[in-house]
mmCIF file with all atom_site columns, C-alpha atoms in Angstrom:
data_model
loop_
_atom_site.group_PDB
_atom_site.id
_atom_site.type_symbol
_atom_site.label_atom_id
_atom_site.label_alt_id
_atom_site.label_comp_id
_atom_site.label_asym_id
_atom_site.label_entity_id
_atom_site.label_seq_id
_atom_site.pdbx_PDB_ins_code
_atom_site.Cartn_x
_atom_site.Cartn_y
_atom_site.Cartn_z
_atom_site.occupancy
_atom_site.B_iso_or_equiv
_atom_site.pdbx_formal_charge
_atom_site.auth_seq_id
_atom_site.auth_comp_id
_atom_site.auth_asym_id
_atom_site.auth_atom_id
_atom_site.pdbx_PDB_model_num
ATOM 1   C CA . MET A 1 1   ? 6.579   -10.523 10.555  1.00 0.00 ? 347 MET A CA 1
ATOM 2   C CA . VAL A 1 2   ? 4.854   -13.888 11.216  1.00 0.00 ? 348 VAL A CA 1
ATOM 3   C CA . ARG A 1 3   ? 2.329   -12.075 13.438  1.00 0.00 ? 349 ARG A CA 1
ATOM 4   C CA . GLU A 1 4   ? 1.477   -9.684  10.503  1.00 0.00 ? 350 GLU A CA 1
ATOM 5   C CA . SER A 1 5   ? 0.829   -12.744 8.128   1.00 0.00 ? 351 SER A CA 1
ATOM 6   C CA . GLU A 1 6   ? -1.187  -14.327 10.756  1.00 0.00 ? 352 GLU A CA 1
ATOM 7   C CA . VAL A 1 7   ? -3.414  -11.263 11.080  1.00 0.00 ? 353 VAL A CA 1
ATOM 8   C CA . ALA A 1 8   ? -3.718  -10.874 7.433   1.00 0.00 ? 354 ALA A CA 1
ATOM 9   C CA . VAL A 1 9   ? -4.762  -14.514 6.752   1.00 0.00 ? 355 VAL A CA 1
ATOM 10  C CA . PHE A 1 10  ? -7.360  -14.705 9.522   1.00 0.00 ? 356 PHE A CA 1
ATOM 11  C CA . LYS A 1 11  ? -8.610  -11.271 9.033   1.00 0.00 ? 357 LYS A CA 1
ATOM 12  C CA . ASN A 1 12  ? -12.470 -11.231 9.208   1.00 0.00 ? 358 ASN A CA 1
ATOM 13  C CA . PHE A 1 13  ? -12.403 -14.983 10.129  1.00 0.00 ? 359 PHE A CA 1
ATOM 14  C CA . GLN A 1 14  ? -15.770 -15.934 11.167  1.00 0.00 ? 360 GLN A CA 1
ATOM 15  C CA . SER A 1 15  ? -16.283 -19.626 11.754  1.00 0.00 ? 361 SER A CA 1
ATOM 16  C CA . GLU A 1 16  ? -20.194 -19.346 11.660  1.00 0.00 ? 362 GLU A CA 1
ATOM 17  C CA . ARG A 1 17  ? -19.958 -18.597 8.028   1.00 0.00 ? 363 ARG A CA 1
ATOM 18  C CA . PRO A 1 18  ? -20.333 -21.461 5.408   1.00 0.00 ? 364 PRO A CA 1
ATOM 19  C CA . LEU A 1 19  ? -17.148 -23.533 5.321   1.00 0.00 ? 365 LEU A CA 1
ATOM 20  C CA . LYS A 1 20  ? -16.367 -22.706 1.679   1.00 0.00 ? 366 LYS A CA 1
ATOM 21  C CA . GLU A 1 21  ? -16.849 -19.052 2.073   1.00 0.00 ? 367 GLU A CA 1
ATOM 22  C CA . THR A 1 22  ? -14.379 -19.151 5.282   1.00 0.00 ? 368 THR A CA 1
ATOM 23  C CA . ALA A 1 23  ? -11.968 -21.205 3.357   1.00 0.00 ? 369 ALA A CA 1
ATOM 24  C CA . ILE A 1 24  ? -11.820 -19.124 0.301   1.00 0.00 ? 370 ILE A CA 1
ATOM 25  C CA . ALA A 1 25  ? -11.677 -15.911 2.240   1.00 0.00 ? 371 ALA A CA 1
ATOM 26  C CA . MET A 1 26  ? -8.638  -17.175 4.078   1.00 0.00 ? 372 MET A CA 1
ATOM 27  C CA . MET A 1 27  ? -6.929  -18.272 0.756   1.00 0.00 ? 373 MET A CA 1
ATOM 28  C CA . ARG A 1 28  ? -7.726  -14.724 -0.643  1.00 0.00 ? 374 ARG A CA 1
ATOM 29  C CA . ASN A 1 29  ? -6.231  -13.158 2.496   1.00 0.00 ? 375 ASN A CA 1
ATOM 30  C CA . LEU A 1 30  ? -3.074  -15.401 2.140   1.00 0.00 ? 376 LEU A CA 1
ATOM 31  C CA . VAL A 1 31  ? -2.718  -14.390 -1.490  1.00 0.00 ? 377 VAL A CA 1
ATOM 32  C CA . THR A 1 32  ? -3.021  -10.850 -1.004  1.00 0.00 ? 378 THR A CA 1
ATOM 33  C CA . CYS A 1 33  ? -0.654  -10.875 2.025   1.00 0.00 ? 379 CYS A CA 1
ATOM 34  C CA . PHE A 1 34  ? 2.059   -12.495 -0.132  1.00 0.00 ? 380 PHE A CA 1
ATOM 35  C CA . VAL A 1 35  ? 1.534   -10.862 -3.396  1.00 0.00 ? 381 VAL A CA 1
ATOM 36  C CA . SER A 1 36  ? 1.960   -7.582  -1.578  1.00 0.00 ? 382 SER A CA 1
ATOM 37  C CA . ASN A 1 37  ? 4.907   -9.040  0.335   1.00 0.00 ? 383 ASN A CA 1
ATOM 38  C CA . PRO A 1 38  ? 6.797   -11.211 -2.136  1.00 0.00 ? 384 PRO A CA 1
ATOM 39  C CA . ASP A 1 39  ? 10.157  -11.044 -0.128  1.00 0.00 ? 385 ASP A CA 1
ATOM 40  C CA . TYR A 1 40  ? 8.425   -12.199 2.902   1.00 0.00 ? 386 TYR A CA 1
ATOM 41  C CA . PHE A 1 41  ? 6.902   -15.188 0.980   1.00 0.00 ? 387 PHE A CA 1
ATOM 42  C CA . SER A 1 42  ? 10.234  -15.951 -0.267  1.00 0.00 ? 388 SER A CA 1
ATOM 43  C CA . PHE A 1 43  ? 11.689  -15.944 3.209   1.00 0.00 ? 389 PHE A CA 1
ATOM 44  C CA . ILE A 1 44  ? 8.781   -18.252 4.513   1.00 0.00 ? 390 ILE A CA 1
ATOM 45  C CA . GLU A 1 45  ? 9.021   -20.552 1.614   1.00 0.00 ? 391 GLU A CA 1
ATOM 46  C CA . GLN A 1 46  ? 12.886  -21.039 2.228   1.00 0.00 ? 392 GLN A CA 1
ATOM 47  C CA . TYR A 1 47  ? 12.994  -21.009 5.961   1.00 0.00 ? 393 TYR A CA 1
ATOM 48  C CA . GLY A 1 48  ? 9.639   -21.964 7.066   1.00 0.00 ? 394 GLY A CA 1
ATOM 49  C CA . PHE A 1 49  ? 10.251  -25.719 7.303   1.00 0.00 ? 395 PHE A CA 1
ATOM 50  C CA . SER A 1 50  ? 13.874  -25.460 8.042   1.00 0.00 ? 396 SER A CA 1
ATOM 51  C CA . PRO A 1 51  ? 15.419  -27.943 10.515  1.00 0.00 ? 397 PRO A CA 1
ATOM 52  C CA . ILE A 1 52  ? 17.376  -25.257 12.027  1.00 0.00 ? 398 ILE A CA 1
ATOM 53  C CA . LEU A 1 53  ? 14.184  -23.568 13.325  1.00 0.00 ? 399 LEU A CA 1
ATOM 54  C CA . LEU A 1 54  ? 13.995  -23.363 17.052  1.00 0.00 ? 400 LEU A CA 1
ATOM 55  C CA . LYS A 1 55  ? 11.260  -25.699 18.618  1.00 0.00 ? 401 LYS A CA 1
ATOM 56  C CA . GLU A 1 56  ? 9.666   -22.481 19.978  1.00 0.00 ? 402 GLU A CA 1
ATOM 57  C CA . SER A 1 57  ? 9.323   -21.154 16.441  1.00 0.00 ? 403 SER A CA 1
ATOM 58  C CA . LYS A 1 58  ? 7.771   -24.388 15.174  1.00 0.00 ? 404 LYS A CA 1
ATOM 59  C CA . GLU A 1 59  ? 5.386   -24.388 18.003  1.00 0.00 ? 405 GLU A CA 1
ATOM 60  C CA . LYS A 1 60  ? 4.374   -20.758 17.281  1.00 0.00 ? 406 LYS A CA 1
ATOM 61  C CA . TRP A 1 61  ? 3.709   -21.743 13.650  1.00 0.00 ? 407 TRP A CA 1
ATOM 62  C CA . LEU A 1 62  ? 1.403   -24.622 14.698  1.00 0.00 ? 408 LEU A CA 1
ATOM 63  C CA . GLY A 1 63  ? -0.298  -22.160 17.012  1.00 0.00 ? 409 GLY A CA 1
ATOM 64  C CA . ILE A 1 64  ? -0.825  -19.818 14.077  1.00 0.00 ? 410 ILE A CA 1
ATOM 65  C CA . ILE A 1 65  ? -2.612  -22.210 11.775  1.00 0.00 ? 411 ILE A CA 1
ATOM 66  C CA . ASP A 1 66  ? -4.668  -23.690 14.791  1.00 0.00 ? 412 ASP A CA 1
ATOM 67  C CA . PRO A 1 67  ? -7.799  -21.872 13.631  1.00 0.00 ? 413 PRO A CA 1
ATOM 68  C CA . LEU A 1 68  ? -7.342  -23.500 10.138  1.00 0.00 ? 414 LEU A CA 1
ATOM 69  C CA . THR A 1 69  ? -6.632  -26.895 11.426  1.00 0.00 ? 415 THR A CA 1
ATOM 70  C CA . LYS A 1 70  ? -9.852  -26.610 13.636  1.00 0.00 ? 416 LYS A CA 1
ATOM 71  C CA . LEU A 1 71  ? -11.863 -25.599 10.692  1.00 0.00 ? 417 LEU A CA 1
ATOM 72  C CA . ILE A 1 72  ? -10.688 -28.419 8.732   1.00 0.00 ? 418 ILE A CA 1
ATOM 73  C CA . GLU A 1 73  ? -11.585 -30.739 11.366  1.00 0.00 ? 419 GLU A CA 1
ATOM 74  C CA . LYS A 1 74  ? -15.094 -29.223 11.728  1.00 0.00 ? 420 LYS A CA 1
ATOM 75  C CA . GLY A 1 75  ? -15.637 -29.717 7.930   1.00 0.00 ? 421 GLY A CA 1
ATOM 76  C CA . LYS A 1 76  ? -14.464 -33.322 8.226   1.00 0.00 ? 422 LYS A CA 1
ATOM 77  C CA . ASN A 1 77  ? -16.746 -33.896 11.135  1.00 0.00 ? 423 ASN A CA 1
ATOM 78  C CA . LYS A 1 78  ? -19.755 -32.533 9.245   1.00 0.00 ? 424 LYS A CA 1
ATOM 79  C CA . SER A 1 79  ? -18.921 -34.564 6.158   1.00 0.00 ? 425 SER A CA 1
ATOM 80  C CA . LEU A 1 80  ? -18.258 -31.202 4.262   1.00 0.00 ? 426 LEU A CA 1
ATOM 81  C CA . LEU A 1 81  ? -14.476 -32.190 3.629   1.00 0.00 ? 427 LEU A CA 1
ATOM 82  C CA . LYS A 1 82  ? -13.052 -35.593 2.399   1.00 0.00 ? 428 LYS A CA 1
ATOM 83  C CA . ASN A 1 83  ? -12.105 -37.915 5.213   1.00 0.00 ? 429 ASN A CA 1
ATOM 84  C CA . LEU A 1 84  ? -8.471  -37.667 4.753   1.00 0.00 ? 430 LEU A CA 1
ATOM 85  C CA . PRO A 1 85  ? -5.866  -36.786 7.281   1.00 0.00 ? 431 PRO A CA 1
ATOM 86  C CA . THR A 1 86  ? -5.886  -33.074 8.192   1.00 0.00 ? 432 THR A CA 1
ATOM 87  C CA . VAL A 1 87  ? -2.239  -32.434 7.155   1.00 0.00 ? 433 VAL A CA 1
ATOM 88  C CA . LEU A 1 88  ? -3.083  -33.893 3.647   1.00 0.00 ? 434 LEU A CA 1
ATOM 89  C CA . LEU A 1 89  ? -6.083  -31.650 3.351   1.00 0.00 ? 435 LEU A CA 1
ATOM 90  C CA . LEU A 1 90  ? -4.114  -28.605 4.440   1.00 0.00 ? 436 LEU A CA 1
ATOM 91  C CA . ASN A 1 91  ? -1.383  -29.329 1.713   1.00 0.00 ? 437 ASN A CA 1
ATOM 92  C CA . LEU A 1 92  ? -3.991  -30.014 -0.933  1.00 0.00 ? 438 LEU A CA 1
ATOM 93  C CA . ALA A 1 93  ? -5.723  -26.798 -0.158  1.00 0.00 ? 439 ALA A CA 1
ATOM 94  C CA . HIS A 1 94  ? -2.593  -24.598 -0.042  1.00 0.00 ? 440 HIS A CA 1
ATOM 95  C CA . GLY A 1 95  ? -0.022  -26.506 -2.220  1.00 0.00 ? 441 GLY A CA 1
ATOM 96  C CA . PRO A 1 96  ? -1.547  -24.899 -5.568  1.00 0.00 ? 442 PRO A CA 1
ATOM 97  C CA . ILE A 1 97  ? -1.539  -21.558 -3.798  1.00 0.00 ? 443 ILE A CA 1
ATOM 98  C CA . ILE A 1 98  ? 2.158   -21.800 -3.102  1.00 0.00 ? 444 ILE A CA 1
ATOM 99  C CA . GLY A 1 99  ? 2.874   -22.944 -6.682  1.00 0.00 ? 445 GLY A CA 1
ATOM 100 C CA . MET A 1 100 ? 1.040   -20.006 -8.005  1.00 0.00 ? 446 MET A CA 1
ATOM 101 C CA . LEU A 1 101 ? 2.799   -17.472 -5.810  1.00 0.00 ? 447 LEU A CA 1
ATOM 102 C CA . LYS A 1 102 ? 6.136   -18.869 -6.874  1.00 0.00 ? 448 LYS A CA 1
ATOM 103 C CA . ALA A 1 103 ? 5.011   -18.405 -10.575 1.00 0.00 ? 449 ALA A CA 1
ATOM 104 C CA . PHE A 1 104 ? 3.899   -14.876 -9.667  1.00 0.00 ? 450 PHE A CA 1
ATOM 105 C CA . ILE A 1 105 ? 7.309   -14.010 -8.182  1.00 0.00 ? 451 ILE A CA 1
ATOM 106 C CA . ASN A 1 106 ? 8.944   -15.314 -11.324 1.00 0.00 ? 452 ASN A CA 1
ATOM 107 C CA . ASN A 1 107 ? 6.668   -13.309 -13.515 1.00 0.00 ? 453 ASN A CA 1
ATOM 108 C CA . GLN A 1 108 ? 4.857   -16.232 -15.091 1.00 0.00 ? 454 GLN A CA 1
ATOM 109 C CA . VAL A 1 109 ? 1.493   -15.157 -13.822 1.00 0.00 ? 455 VAL A CA 1
ATOM 110 C CA . ASP A 1 110 ? -0.496  -12.192 -12.795 1.00 0.00 ? 456 ASP A CA 1
ATOM 111 C CA . LEU A 1 111 ? -1.783  -13.180 -9.451  1.00 0.00 ? 457 LEU A CA 1
ATOM 112 C CA . THR A 1 112 ? -3.445  -9.768  -8.923  1.00 0.00 ? 458 THR A CA 1
ATOM 113 C CA . ASP A 1 113 ? -5.927  -10.959 -11.580 1.00 0.00 ? 459 ASP A CA 1
ATOM 114 C CA . GLU A 1 114 ? -9.138  -11.662 -9.780  1.00 0.00 ? 460 GLU A CA 1
ATOM 115 C CA . TRP A 1 115 ? -10.462 -14.154 -12.240 1.00 0.00 ? 461 TRP A CA 1
ATOM 116 C CA . LEU A 1 116 ? -7.316  -16.109 -11.960 1.00 0.00 ? 462 LEU A CA 1
ATOM 117 C CA . GLN A 1 117 ? -7.514  -15.999 -8.203  1.00 0.00 ? 463 GLN A CA 1
ATOM 118 C CA . ASP A 1 118 ? -11.171 -17.262 -8.271  1.00 0.00 ? 464 ASP A CA 1
ATOM 119 C CA . GLN A 1 119 ? -10.150 -20.217 -10.397 1.00 0.00 ? 465 GLN A CA 1
ATOM 120 C CA . LEU A 1 120 ? -7.276  -21.095 -8.149  1.00 0.00 ? 466 LEU A CA 1
ATOM 121 C CA . PHE A 1 121 ? -9.412  -20.994 -4.958  1.00 0.00 ? 467 PHE A CA 1
ATOM 122 C CA . GLU A 1 122 ? -12.231 -22.954 -6.578  1.00 0.00 ? 468 GLU A CA 1
ATOM 123 C CA . ALA A 1 123 ? -9.650  -25.603 -7.604  1.00 0.00 ? 469 ALA A CA 1
ATOM 124 C CA . CYS A 1 124 ? -8.242  -25.608 -4.105  1.00 0.00 ? 470 CYS A CA 1
ATOM 125 C CA . TRP A 1 125 ? -11.567 -26.041 -2.587  1.00 0.00 ? 471 TRP A CA 1
ATOM 126 C CA . LYS A 1 126 ? -12.560 -28.779 -4.901  1.00 0.00 ? 472 LYS A CA 1
ATOM 127 C CA . SER A 1 127 ? -9.570  -30.745 -3.929  1.00 0.00 ? 473 SER A CA 1
ATOM 128 C CA . ILE A 1 128 ? -10.546 -30.956 -0.319  1.00 0.00 ? 474 ILE A CA 1
ATOM 129 C CA . ALA A 1 129 ? -14.413 -30.897 -0.534  1.00 0.00 ? 475 ALA A CA 1
ATOM 130 C CA . SER A 1 130 ? -16.521 -33.918 -0.133  1.00 0.00 ? 476 SER A CA 1
ATOM 131 C CA . GLU A 1 131 ? -18.139 -35.131 -3.245  1.00 0.00 ? 477 GLU A CA 1
ATOM 132 C CA . ASN A 1 132 ? -21.369 -35.636 -1.474  1.00 0.00 ? 478 ASN A CA 1
ATOM 133 C CA . ILE A 1 133 ? -21.967 -32.033 -0.195  1.00 0.00 ? 479 ILE A CA 1
ATOM 134 C CA . ASP A 1 134 ? -24.630 -29.622 -1.415  1.00 0.00 ? 480 ASP A CA 1
ATOM 135 C CA . PRO A 1 135 ? -22.698 -26.736 -3.206  1.00 0.00 ? 481 PRO A CA 1
ATOM 136 C CA . LYS A 1 136 ? -25.025 -24.250 -1.632  1.00 0.00 ? 482 LYS A CA 1
ATOM 137 C CA . LYS A 1 137 ? -24.363 -25.589 1.980   1.00 0.00 ? 483 LYS A CA 1
ATOM 138 C CA . GLY A 1 138 ? -20.620 -25.855 1.643   1.00 0.00 ? 484 GLY A CA 1
#
C-alpha cells in the first residue's frame, strides 16, 4: 500500500518544472490519493509515526519522501524557499493538507472541490516560499 501512495504522489514528477508547479502537483496527487482512499489515510495517520514501526519501515518511508526532500533542498539553494530546516518546511507544506484531510474524513469539508484544493495548495506554498521570489519564476 505504501508503494501505491508513493507512485500516486510522485506521478508525473518532473524536477525540471518550476518548483511551485512541481510542489503543487505533488500536493494535488497526495490529496487525490487520500481522498479516494480515506481508510488508507487513517491508517497512515495513526501508525505512520508509531514507535513500534520497524527500523526498516521507517527507512523505507524516508526513501519514499527523498525526492520531496531533495526538491526542498534545491528550492532552498536557489533561494526560492525560506531558509528554514527542511523538516520544518516539509511540515509547513503538508500539515494543513493533513488537517484538511481529517476534516474531509469527518465530513466537515468537501475536499473534492477544486477551488478549495487550489486555496489549500496556495496557502501551503506561501508558507514555505521565500518572500523574495518572483511569482512567475517560483
